[in-house]
Amino acid sequence: MLALDQLQVRDYWQRVEMPRADGPAPVRLCGALAKTTGEPLADLPVAPRLGEHTAHYRGSGSSAGPAITARPRAEAAPAGQQMERPLDDIKILDFMWALAGPGATRTLADYGATVVKVESELKPDVLRGVHPFIGEEGGQENALQFHSINAGKMDLTLDLSLPEAREVILDLVAWCDVLTESFSPKAMENWGLTYDVLREVNPELVMFSSCLMGQTGPMRMYAGFGTMAAAIAGFYPVTGWPDRIPAGPFTAYTDYISPKLGVMLILSALAERDRTGRGQHIDFAQMEGALHFLATEFADEEINGRTAGRAGNADRHMCPHGVYAAAGDDCWVAIACETEAQWGALANLVDADADLRDLDMAARRAHAETIDAAITAWTEPREAADIEAALQACGVPAHRVSDAADLMADPQIVAREHFLSVPHAKHGHTWVENSNFELSRTPGRPLWGGPMFGEHNMEVLEGILGYDADRVAELVIAGALT
């Protein structure tokens, strides 16, 4: 990865002077999350030494460290009083598809943003064809993942190959605050909808482009899903067992981490727009965003020349640390000991041999196989729920390995209303995931399930854009609303 041409061309790696005993040494660390046409994301200084800025912040007058400037804040609502949703005035034109992109606009919709999803029945969002389906019946309006990841959005169908559809898009660009897209880098160019064109219509527009490898570089046209991005980013060589082929992380990994980064980047760009009056284009490469989740491994390679490898469930800082068989078919319990007290409690519970009980972390790692065998001998005849309860009761981090049915019934999941029944135009109701985080005064919540094709065509064309019946009829006759 440190030598990958794509990252070199995009000037991804941040170069910092790392303090060493023999003097500072230049090293490469993970760089900015995205490329922008606005104010560039700041290069961060090297991590501080322990206590490096203590004197400064105790008022010694030292020049070390950054100055702290208080920002004006809006008056807070009284505790317990809910306010309007924080993004109620934000309008988003959404060209995202699949998972990595729509997950970001779904979160923004949860917190009040008006999101108009643009798609076409001629080339539907791939997620409409992915199981599970309601009633096990395949169909474009039955896909539960689509219902969840696009909850709370409006749907407008347009055939973007037609000039009439492009005119509608330009009117929506003038209306919106943010335009999001996750096509290949050439798609918006082919439709004549580049950022340079769009900012002529709306100079304050924030455009967010999310694709696998970014808008520039020799690999920019590389198409694929999160599994490919995870493989390129280096997750596969470090995930799995050392004596087996790479396993990789579960499912399309970068599809699930990219939305969180996307939300942050979009909100940051809106904050800058509010401060400066200028919009910008954000070029987010999903693979580059994922590199930050391996930042420690890259730093270890760059600084110490130590290449990370596969270690199964072992952890450098915890032992024991693994998943252990319980009674029943394919039943397991995850257990981790970070402190000596936790290990002591576990050792007593499983009646570990005396010569194992007083081992420190380094010694336990050296005897990991023996310790794992002792734990397994205790867990195998017991029910996973009983193991979990016994370990948690004595302060040992542990939890049964859950399947989908377990999650639906999990008391914590149920208490936090993670799975919600919400209205759906075809099915009456559908199931979606709730917002992934909670704000006490401005809670977010999906209001309806993923929309049907063109469900909000008239609401968008007449209600938002103010088109009259004749204008809408012209679009229908031209075949633009498909």
Short mmCIF file of C-alpha atoms in Angstrom, two decimals:
data_model
loop_
_atom_site.label_atom_id
_atom_site.label_comp_id
_atom_site.label_asym_id
_atom_site.label_seq_id
_atom_site.Cartn_x
_atom_site.Cartn_y
_atom_site.Cartn_z
CA MET A 1 0.00 0.00 0.00
CA LEU A 2 2.79 2.43 0.80
CA ALA A 3 4.06 2.00 -2.77
CA LEU A 4 0.68 1.89 -4.58
CA ASP A 5 0.75 4.23 -7.60
CA GLN A 6 -2.85 5.33 -7.05
CA LEU A 7 -2.01 6.70 -3.63
CA GLN A 8 1.22 8.29 -4.85
CA VAL A 9 -0.54 10.12 -7.70
CA ARG A 10 -3.28 11.34 -5.36
CA ASP A 11 -0.61 12.44 -2.84
CA TYR A 12 -2.44 10.51 -0.15
CA TRP A 13 0.24 9.87 2.45
CA GLN A 14 0.96 12.63 4.95
CA ARG A 15 4.65 13.13 5.68
CA VAL A 16 5.58 14.06 9.23
CA GLU A 17 8.81 14.36 11.21
CA MET A 18 8.77 11.60 13.82
CA PRO A 19 10.91 12.29 16.92
CA ARG A 20 13.58 9.64 17.52
CA ALA A 21 16.56 9.27 19.81
CA ASP A 22 18.94 10.05 16.93
CA GLY A 23 16.86 12.98 15.65
CA PRO A 24 13.62 13.53 13.71
CA ALA A 25 12.92 11.09 10.86
CA PRO A 26 10.41 11.62 8.03
CA VAL A 27 7.63 9.02 7.95
CA ARG A 28 4.41 8.56 5.99
CA LEU A 29 1.10 8.29 7.82
CA CYS A 30 -2.52 8.13 6.66
CA GLY A 31 -3.56 11.37 5.00
CA ALA A 32 -6.75 13.39 4.61
CA LEU A 33 -10.08 11.58 4.29
CA ALA A 34 -10.89 13.31 1.00
CA LYS A 35 -9.75 15.75 -1.65
CA THR A 36 -11.69 19.01 -1.79
CA THR A 37 -11.87 22.10 -3.96
CA GLY A 38 -12.55 24.18 -0.85
CA GLU A 39 -10.30 24.81 2.09
CA PRO A 40 -8.01 21.75 2.17
CA LEU A 41 -8.22 19.41 5.10
CA ALA A 42 -5.39 20.28 7.45
CA ASP A 43 -2.26 18.17 7.76
CA LEU A 44 -2.10 17.04 11.36
CA PRO A 45 1.07 17.25 13.45
CA VAL A 46 2.73 14.17 14.85
CA ALA A 47 1.06 12.74 17.95
CA PRO A 48 2.23 14.58 21.09
CA ARG A 49 4.60 13.09 23.61
CA LEU A 50 3.19 12.30 27.02
CA GLY A 51 2.74 15.60 28.87
CA GLU A 52 4.22 17.64 26.01
CA HIS A 53 1.69 20.48 26.33
CA THR A 54 0.98 20.32 30.06
CA ALA A 55 2.86 23.51 30.85
CA HIS A 56 1.15 25.44 28.07
CA TYR A 57 -2.36 24.58 29.16
CA ARG A 58 -1.55 25.24 32.81
CA GLY A 59 -0.89 28.82 31.84
CA SER A 60 2.90 28.91 31.88
CA GLY A 61 3.03 31.08 28.81
CA SER A 62 4.80 28.42 26.79
CA SER A 63 4.37 28.75 23.05
CA ALA A 64 3.95 25.01 22.64
CA GLY A 65 0.64 23.74 21.34
CA PRO A 66 -2.24 25.44 19.57
CA ALA A 67 -4.21 28.28 21.07
CA ILE A 68 -7.81 27.57 22.04
CA THR A 69 -10.40 30.00 20.72
CA ALA A 70 -13.95 29.80 21.99
CA ARG A 71 -16.61 29.75 19.29
CA PRO A 72 -20.01 31.39 19.72
CA ARG A 73 -22.70 28.84 20.45
CA ALA A 74 -26.44 28.83 19.94
CA GLU A 75 -28.49 28.87 23.11
CA ALA A 76 -29.30 25.33 24.21
CA ALA A 77 -32.83 24.17 24.82
CA PRO A 78 -33.70 23.24 28.40
CA ALA A 79 -32.79 19.70 29.40
CA GLY A 80 -35.43 17.20 28.39
CA GLN A 81 -37.00 19.52 25.81
CA GLN A 82 -36.81 18.27 22.24
CA MET A 83 -36.05 20.72 19.45
CA GLU A 84 -36.70 20.57 15.73
CA ARG A 85 -34.47 18.14 13.86
CA PRO A 86 -31.07 19.78 13.29
CA LEU A 87 -31.03 19.38 9.48
CA ASP A 88 -34.62 20.44 8.76
CA ASP A 89 -33.43 23.23 6.45
CA ILE A 90 -30.96 21.11 4.43
CA LYS A 91 -31.96 19.92 0.95
CA ILE A 92 -30.12 17.07 -0.78
CA LEU A 93 -30.23 15.81 -4.36
CA ASP A 94 -29.15 12.19 -4.08
CA PHE A 95 -27.68 10.15 -6.97
CA MET A 96 -26.26 7.50 -4.64
CA TRP A 97 -26.81 3.77 -5.18
CA ALA A 98 -26.02 0.45 -3.44
CA LEU A 99 -24.79 0.85 0.19
CA ALA A 100 -21.66 2.96 0.59
CA GLY A 101 -23.28 6.17 -0.64
CA PRO A 102 -26.96 5.94 0.38
CA GLY A 103 -26.01 5.15 3.97
CA ALA A 104 -24.71 8.72 4.35
CA THR A 105 -27.81 10.41 2.97
CA ARG A 106 -30.00 8.07 5.03
CA THR A 107 -28.38 9.42 8.22
CA LEU A 108 -28.88 13.00 7.05
CA ALA A 109 -32.54 12.24 6.32
CA ASP A 110 -32.95 10.81 9.82
CA TYR A 111 -31.98 14.18 11.22
CA GLY A 112 -34.31 16.24 9.07
CA ALA A 113 -32.69 16.74 5.65
CA THR A 114 -35.05 16.62 2.67
CA VAL A 115 -33.46 13.99 0.43
CA VAL A 116 -34.65 13.51 -3.16
CA LYS A 117 -33.29 10.24 -4.51
CA VAL A 118 -32.96 10.20 -8.30
CA GLU A 119 -33.01 6.84 -10.07
CA SER A 120 -34.41 5.22 -13.20
CA GLU A 121 -36.49 2.11 -13.77
CA LEU A 122 -34.27 1.54 -16.82
CA LYS A 123 -31.24 1.05 -14.54
CA PRO A 124 -32.49 0.51 -10.99
CA ASP A 125 -30.47 0.75 -7.83
CA VAL A 126 -28.71 -2.61 -7.48
CA LEU A 127 -29.91 -2.86 -3.88
CA ARG A 128 -33.50 -3.28 -5.10
CA GLY A 129 -32.50 -6.75 -6.29
CA VAL A 130 -30.71 -7.94 -3.17
CA HIS A 131 -32.32 -10.28 -0.63
CA PRO A 132 -33.87 -10.52 1.90
CA PHE A 133 -37.26 -9.78 0.36
CA ILE A 134 -40.57 -9.26 2.11
CA GLY A 135 -42.42 -12.58 2.12
CA GLU A 136 -39.44 -14.18 0.31
CA GLU A 137 -40.91 -12.72 -2.89
CA GLY A 138 -38.34 -11.07 -5.15
CA GLY A 139 -39.21 -7.71 -6.65
CA GLN A 140 -37.94 -4.16 -6.99
CA GLU A 141 -40.21 -2.89 -4.21
CA ASN A 142 -39.67 -5.79 -1.81
CA ALA A 143 -35.98 -5.56 -0.87
CA LEU A 144 -35.57 -4.96 2.86
CA GLN A 145 -32.01 -3.61 2.59
CA PHE A 146 -33.22 -1.00 0.13
CA HIS A 147 -36.12 -0.14 2.44
CA SER A 148 -33.71 0.44 5.32
CA ILE A 149 -30.79 2.22 3.66
CA ASN A 150 -33.14 4.60 1.80
CA ALA A 151 -35.65 5.17 4.60
CA GLY A 152 -36.99 8.70 4.84
CA LYS A 153 -36.06 9.67 1.27
CA MET A 154 -38.25 10.89 -1.58
CA ASP A 155 -37.96 9.17 -4.97
CA LEU A 156 -37.90 10.83 -8.38
CA THR A 157 -37.51 8.73 -11.53
CA LEU A 158 -35.61 10.33 -14.42
CA ASP A 159 -33.97 9.01 -17.58
CA LEU A 160 -30.81 11.08 -17.47
CA SER A 161 -29.96 10.26 -21.08
CA LEU A 162 -32.72 12.66 -22.16
CA PRO A 163 -32.23 16.45 -22.29
CA GLU A 164 -35.62 17.00 -20.66
CA ALA A 165 -34.45 15.10 -17.59
CA ARG A 166 -31.24 17.12 -17.44
CA GLU A 167 -33.30 20.32 -17.28
CA VAL A 168 -35.13 18.96 -14.25
CA ILE A 169 -31.81 18.13 -12.61
CA LEU A 170 -30.49 21.65 -13.12
CA ASP A 171 -33.64 23.07 -11.53
CA LEU A 172 -33.11 20.76 -8.55
CA VAL A 173 -29.46 21.81 -8.35
CA ALA A 174 -30.61 25.41 -7.95
CA TRP A 175 -32.90 24.22 -5.12
CA CYS A 176 -30.57 21.95 -3.17
CA ASP A 177 -27.73 22.54 -0.73
CA VAL A 178 -25.95 19.25 -1.42
CA LEU A 179 -25.66 16.96 -4.44
CA THR A 180 -24.37 13.45 -3.75
CA GLU A 181 -23.33 10.84 -6.30
CA SER A 182 -21.55 7.49 -6.22
CA PHE A 183 -21.12 6.66 -9.90
CA SER A 184 -17.89 6.01 -11.75
CA PRO A 185 -15.91 9.23 -12.36
CA LYS A 186 -17.10 9.56 -15.97
CA ALA A 187 -20.86 9.24 -15.38
CA MET A 188 -21.62 12.80 -14.32
CA GLU A 189 -19.29 14.08 -17.05
CA ASN A 190 -21.16 12.06 -19.68
CA TRP A 191 -24.45 13.63 -18.54
CA GLY A 192 -22.92 17.10 -18.61
CA LEU A 193 -23.31 17.40 -14.84
CA THR A 194 -19.76 18.08 -13.67
CA TYR A 195 -19.11 20.26 -10.65
CA ASP A 196 -17.95 23.13 -12.87
CA VAL A 197 -21.30 23.05 -14.67
CA LEU A 198 -23.36 22.68 -11.50
CA ARG A 199 -21.68 25.48 -9.56
CA GLU A 200 -22.61 27.88 -12.36
CA VAL A 201 -26.21 27.09 -11.43
CA ASN A 202 -25.61 27.12 -7.67
CA PRO A 203 -22.30 28.66 -6.49
CA GLU A 204 -22.95 27.52 -2.90
CA LEU A 205 -23.49 23.88 -3.89
CA VAL A 206 -21.68 21.19 -1.93
CA MET A 207 -21.09 18.23 -4.25
CA PHE A 208 -20.05 14.93 -2.68
CA SER A 209 -18.60 12.28 -5.02
CA SER A 210 -18.03 8.83 -3.53
CA CYS A 211 -16.49 6.01 -5.54
CA LEU A 212 -14.12 3.13 -4.95
CA MET A 213 -10.79 4.76 -5.83
CA GLY A 214 -11.51 8.48 -6.19
CA GLN A 215 -11.98 10.87 -9.10
CA THR A 216 -8.31 10.95 -10.11
CA GLY A 217 -5.35 8.61 -10.47
CA PRO A 218 -4.57 5.58 -12.66
CA MET A 219 -7.14 3.39 -10.84
CA ARG A 220 -9.96 5.93 -10.83
CA MET A 221 -12.10 3.90 -13.25
CA TYR A 222 -11.71 0.69 -11.24
CA ALA A 223 -15.27 -0.46 -10.56
CA GLY A 224 -16.27 -2.71 -7.72
CA PHE A 225 -17.91 -3.13 -4.35
CA GLY A 226 -16.74 -2.92 -0.76
CA THR A 227 -15.15 -6.36 -0.89
CA MET A 228 -12.75 -5.12 -3.57
CA ALA A 229 -11.97 -1.91 -1.70
CA ALA A 230 -11.25 -3.90 1.47
CA ALA A 231 -8.92 -6.19 -0.48
CA ILE A 232 -7.05 -3.28 -2.07
CA ALA A 233 -6.81 -1.43 1.26
CA GLY A 234 -5.05 -4.38 2.90
CA PHE A 235 -7.71 -5.89 5.16
CA TYR A 236 -7.50 -9.39 3.71
CA PRO A 237 -3.83 -10.16 4.50
CA VAL A 238 -4.41 -9.26 8.17
CA THR A 239 -7.78 -11.00 8.68
CA GLY A 240 -7.97 -14.74 9.29
CA TRP A 241 -5.69 -17.48 10.59
CA PRO A 242 -1.95 -17.63 9.88
CA ASP A 243 -2.13 -21.18 8.49
CA ARG A 244 -5.09 -20.52 6.18
CA ILE A 245 -5.85 -18.32 3.19
CA PRO A 246 -6.89 -14.71 3.94
CA ALA A 247 -10.47 -14.52 5.18
CA GLY A 248 -11.09 -10.80 4.92
CA PRO A 249 -13.63 -8.90 7.00
CA PHE A 250 -17.28 -9.90 6.82
CA THR A 251 -19.28 -8.67 3.79
CA ALA A 252 -18.51 -5.51 1.77
CA TYR A 253 -16.62 -3.87 4.62
CA THR A 254 -16.03 -0.41 3.19
CA ASP A 255 -19.73 -0.08 2.33
CA TYR A 256 -20.42 0.12 6.04
CA ILE A 257 -17.65 2.47 7.16
CA SER A 258 -17.84 4.91 4.22
CA PRO A 259 -21.28 6.37 5.13
CA LYS A 260 -20.03 7.51 8.54
CA LEU A 261 -17.10 9.31 6.94
CA GLY A 262 -19.38 10.73 4.26
CA VAL A 263 -21.73 12.28 6.82
CA MET A 264 -18.81 13.97 8.55
CA LEU A 265 -17.39 15.34 5.29
CA ILE A 266 -20.74 16.68 4.08
CA LEU A 267 -21.55 18.37 7.38
CA SER A 268 -18.04 19.88 7.49
CA ALA A 269 -18.48 21.30 3.99
CA LEU A 270 -21.87 22.77 4.94
CA ALA A 271 -20.29 24.38 8.00
CA GLU A 272 -17.62 25.96 5.80
CA ARG A 273 -20.26 27.11 3.33
CA ASP A 274 -22.17 28.80 6.15
CA ARG A 275 -18.94 30.48 7.25
CA THR A 276 -17.62 31.56 3.83
CA GLY A 277 -20.59 31.44 1.45
CA ARG A 278 -18.66 29.08 -0.84
CA GLY A 279 -19.57 25.57 -1.93
CA GLN A 280 -17.08 22.87 -2.87
CA HIS A 281 -16.58 19.48 -4.49
CA ILE A 282 -15.57 16.62 -2.18
CA ASP A 283 -13.72 13.72 -3.84
CA PHE A 284 -14.04 10.78 -1.44
CA ALA A 285 -12.32 7.49 -2.29
CA GLN A 286 -13.88 4.69 -0.26
CA MET A 287 -10.63 2.75 -0.27
CA GLU A 288 -8.70 5.73 1.10
CA GLY A 289 -11.23 6.23 3.86
CA ALA A 290 -10.81 2.60 4.86
CA LEU A 291 -7.04 2.98 5.23
CA HIS A 292 -7.59 4.93 8.44
CA PHE A 293 -8.90 1.76 10.07
CA LEU A 294 -5.47 0.20 9.47
CA ALA A 295 -3.51 3.32 10.40
CA THR A 296 -1.63 1.56 13.19
CA GLU A 297 -0.52 -1.25 10.88
CA PHE A 298 0.74 1.18 8.24
CA ALA A 299 2.59 3.22 10.86
CA ASP A 300 4.19 0.05 12.25
CA GLU A 301 5.37 -0.88 8.75
CA GLU A 302 6.68 2.59 7.99
CA ILE A 303 8.38 3.24 11.33
CA ASN A 304 9.44 -0.22 12.50
CA GLY A 305 9.52 -2.21 9.26
CA ARG A 306 7.10 -4.71 10.81
CA THR A 307 4.47 -6.11 8.42
CA ALA A 308 1.15 -7.07 9.99
CA GLY A 309 -0.09 -10.61 9.45
CA ARG A 310 -3.04 -12.84 10.30
CA ALA A 311 -3.38 -13.83 13.95
CA GLY A 312 -6.87 -15.31 14.16
CA ASN A 313 -8.68 -13.92 17.20
CA ALA A 314 -5.48 -13.16 19.12
CA ASP A 315 -4.93 -9.61 20.34
CA ARG A 316 -1.61 -7.90 21.05
CA HIS A 317 -2.89 -6.29 24.24
CA MET A 318 -5.37 -8.85 25.62
CA CYS A 319 -5.09 -12.52 26.51
CA PRO A 320 -7.11 -14.64 26.55
CA HIS A 321 -8.97 -13.13 23.62
CA GLY A 322 -11.06 -15.44 21.48
CA VAL A 323 -14.31 -17.17 20.61
CA TYR A 324 -14.98 -20.43 22.43
CA ALA A 325 -17.36 -23.30 21.70
CA ALA A 326 -20.49 -23.68 23.82
CA ALA A 327 -23.04 -26.50 24.05
CA GLY A 328 -25.20 -26.99 20.97
CA ASP A 329 -24.76 -26.73 17.22
CA ASP A 330 -22.57 -23.80 16.14
CA CYS A 331 -22.89 -21.99 19.49
CA TRP A 332 -20.04 -19.78 20.67
CA VAL A 333 -19.05 -17.20 23.27
CA ALA A 334 -16.57 -14.34 22.82
CA ILE A 335 -14.29 -13.72 25.82
CA ALA A 336 -11.60 -11.07 26.37
CA CYS A 337 -9.34 -10.30 29.34
CA GLU A 338 -7.62 -6.93 29.36
CA THR A 339 -6.61 -6.70 33.02
CA GLU A 340 -5.04 -8.98 35.59
CA ALA A 341 -8.23 -8.79 37.66
CA GLN A 342 -10.31 -10.04 34.74
CA TRP A 343 -7.90 -12.90 34.12
CA GLY A 344 -7.93 -13.81 37.80
CA ALA A 345 -11.72 -13.97 37.85
CA LEU A 346 -11.83 -16.08 34.68
CA ALA A 347 -9.08 -18.41 35.90
CA ASN A 348 -10.99 -19.04 39.11
CA LEU A 349 -14.24 -19.66 37.26
CA VAL A 350 -12.79 -22.20 34.82
CA ASP A 351 -10.58 -23.71 37.56
CA ALA A 352 -7.38 -23.12 35.59
CA ASP A 353 -4.20 -24.84 36.73
CA ALA A 354 -2.30 -23.05 39.45
CA ASP A 355 0.72 -22.43 37.22
CA LEU A 356 -1.50 -20.42 34.82
CA ARG A 357 -3.31 -18.23 37.33
CA ASP A 358 -0.46 -15.86 38.19
CA LEU A 359 0.81 -15.30 34.64
CA ASP A 360 1.11 -11.71 33.45
CA MET A 361 -0.02 -10.62 29.99
CA ALA A 362 3.22 -11.50 28.19
CA ALA A 363 3.36 -14.91 29.82
CA ARG A 364 -0.29 -15.59 29.04
CA ARG A 365 0.34 -14.80 25.39
CA ALA A 366 3.20 -17.31 25.42
CA HIS A 367 0.86 -19.95 26.88
CA ALA A 368 -2.22 -18.93 24.86
CA GLU A 369 -2.92 -22.41 23.46
CA THR A 370 -2.90 -23.99 26.92
CA ILE A 371 -5.16 -21.25 28.30
CA ASP A 372 -7.57 -21.54 25.36
CA ALA A 373 -7.80 -25.29 25.91
CA ALA A 374 -8.64 -24.78 29.59
CA ILE A 375 -11.36 -22.26 28.74
CA THR A 376 -12.83 -24.49 26.02
CA ALA A 377 -12.98 -27.44 28.41
CA TRP A 378 -15.15 -25.29 30.68
CA THR A 379 -17.36 -23.68 28.00
CA GLU A 380 -18.10 -26.67 25.74
CA PRO A 381 -20.63 -28.42 28.02
CA ARG A 382 -22.40 -25.19 29.03
CA GLU A 383 -25.10 -23.11 27.33
CA ALA A 384 -23.86 -19.87 25.76
CA ALA A 385 -26.36 -17.75 27.71
CA ASP A 386 -25.23 -19.30 31.00
CA ILE A 387 -21.56 -18.72 30.16
CA GLU A 388 -22.25 -15.10 29.26
CA ALA A 389 -24.15 -14.47 32.50
CA ALA A 390 -21.53 -16.14 34.69
CA LEU A 391 -18.61 -14.27 33.13
CA GLN A 392 -20.30 -10.88 33.15
CA ALA A 393 -21.28 -11.40 36.79
CA CYS A 394 -17.63 -11.69 37.80
CA GLY A 395 -16.47 -8.76 35.64
CA VAL A 396 -15.11 -10.62 32.61
CA PRO A 397 -16.06 -9.11 29.21
CA ALA A 398 -18.04 -11.81 27.40
CA HIS A 399 -21.05 -12.25 25.12
CA ARG A 400 -22.60 -15.06 23.20
CA VAL A 401 -22.15 -14.97 19.42
CA SER A 402 -25.54 -13.86 18.11
CA ASP A 403 -27.36 -14.81 14.94
CA ALA A 404 -30.12 -12.71 13.32
CA ALA A 405 -32.86 -14.20 15.49
CA ASP A 406 -30.84 -13.50 18.63
CA LEU A 407 -30.40 -9.87 17.61
CA MET A 408 -34.09 -9.31 16.95
CA ALA A 409 -34.86 -10.51 20.50
CA ASP A 410 -31.84 -9.01 22.27
CA PRO A 411 -33.08 -6.92 25.23
CA GLN A 412 -30.57 -4.13 24.54
CA ILE A 413 -31.52 -3.93 20.87
CA VAL A 414 -35.23 -4.00 21.73
CA ALA A 415 -34.87 -1.36 24.44
CA ARG A 416 -33.13 1.02 22.04
CA GLU A 417 -35.70 0.36 19.28
CA HIS A 418 -32.99 -0.50 16.80
CA PHE A 419 -35.42 -2.24 14.44
CA LEU A 420 -38.46 -0.14 13.59
CA SER A 421 -41.70 -0.77 11.77
CA VAL A 422 -42.34 2.25 9.52
CA PRO A 423 -44.92 3.06 6.82
CA HIS A 424 -44.41 1.80 3.26
CA ALA A 425 -46.51 2.74 0.22
CA LYS A 426 -46.87 -0.82 -1.10
CA HIS A 427 -46.65 -3.04 1.96
CA GLY A 428 -48.36 -0.87 4.56
CA HIS A 429 -45.29 -1.14 6.74
CA THR A 430 -41.73 -2.43 6.49
CA TRP A 431 -38.81 -2.99 8.86
CA VAL A 432 -35.79 -0.69 8.92
CA GLU A 433 -32.88 0.00 11.23
CA ASN A 434 -33.22 3.03 13.47
CA SER A 435 -30.67 5.83 13.45
CA ASN A 436 -27.24 4.58 14.50
CA PHE A 437 -26.83 7.16 17.26
CA GLU A 438 -29.08 9.25 19.47
CA LEU A 439 -29.05 12.97 20.22
CA SER A 440 -30.97 13.88 23.36
CA ARG A 441 -32.49 17.19 22.24
CA THR A 442 -32.66 16.62 18.49
CA PRO A 443 -33.37 12.91 18.02
CA GLY A 444 -33.22 11.39 14.55
CA ARG A 445 -35.63 8.81 13.28
CA PRO A 446 -36.66 7.40 9.87
CA LEU A 447 -40.21 8.43 8.99
CA TRP A 448 -40.94 5.90 6.23
CA GLY A 449 -39.31 2.99 4.45
CA GLY A 450 -37.34 3.16 1.22
CA PRO A 451 -39.59 4.66 -1.47
CA MET A 452 -41.15 3.04 -4.50
CA PHE A 453 -40.03 3.98 -8.02
CA GLY A 454 -41.24 7.52 -8.70
CA GLU A 455 -43.33 7.59 -5.53
CA HIS A 456 -42.74 11.31 -5.07
CA ASN A 457 -42.55 12.44 -8.71
CA MET A 458 -45.49 14.83 -8.44
CA GLU A 459 -44.49 16.05 -4.99
CA VAL A 460 -41.04 16.97 -6.30
CA LEU A 461 -42.05 18.36 -9.69
CA GLU A 462 -45.10 20.33 -8.54
CA GLY A 463 -44.43 20.89 -4.86
CA ILE A 464 -40.68 21.58 -4.85
CA LEU A 465 -40.04 22.87 -8.38
CA GLY A 466 -43.44 24.47 -8.97
CA TYR A 467 -44.01 22.87 -12.39
CA ASP A 468 -47.54 23.18 -13.75
CA ALA A 469 -49.55 20.33 -15.27
CA ASP A 470 -48.44 21.17 -18.82
CA ARG A 471 -44.75 21.00 -17.90
CA VAL A 472 -45.22 17.66 -16.15
CA ALA A 473 -47.17 16.32 -19.14
CA GLU A 474 -44.31 17.29 -21.44
CA LEU A 475 -41.90 15.29 -19.31
CA VAL A 476 -44.22 12.27 -19.39
CA ILE A 477 -44.61 12.46 -23.18
CA ALA A 478 -40.83 12.76 -23.62
CA GLY A 479 -40.35 9.60 -21.53
CA ALA A 480 -38.19 11.48 -19.04
CA LEU A 481 -39.97 10.18 -15.93
CA THR A 482 -38.85 6.55 -16.16
#
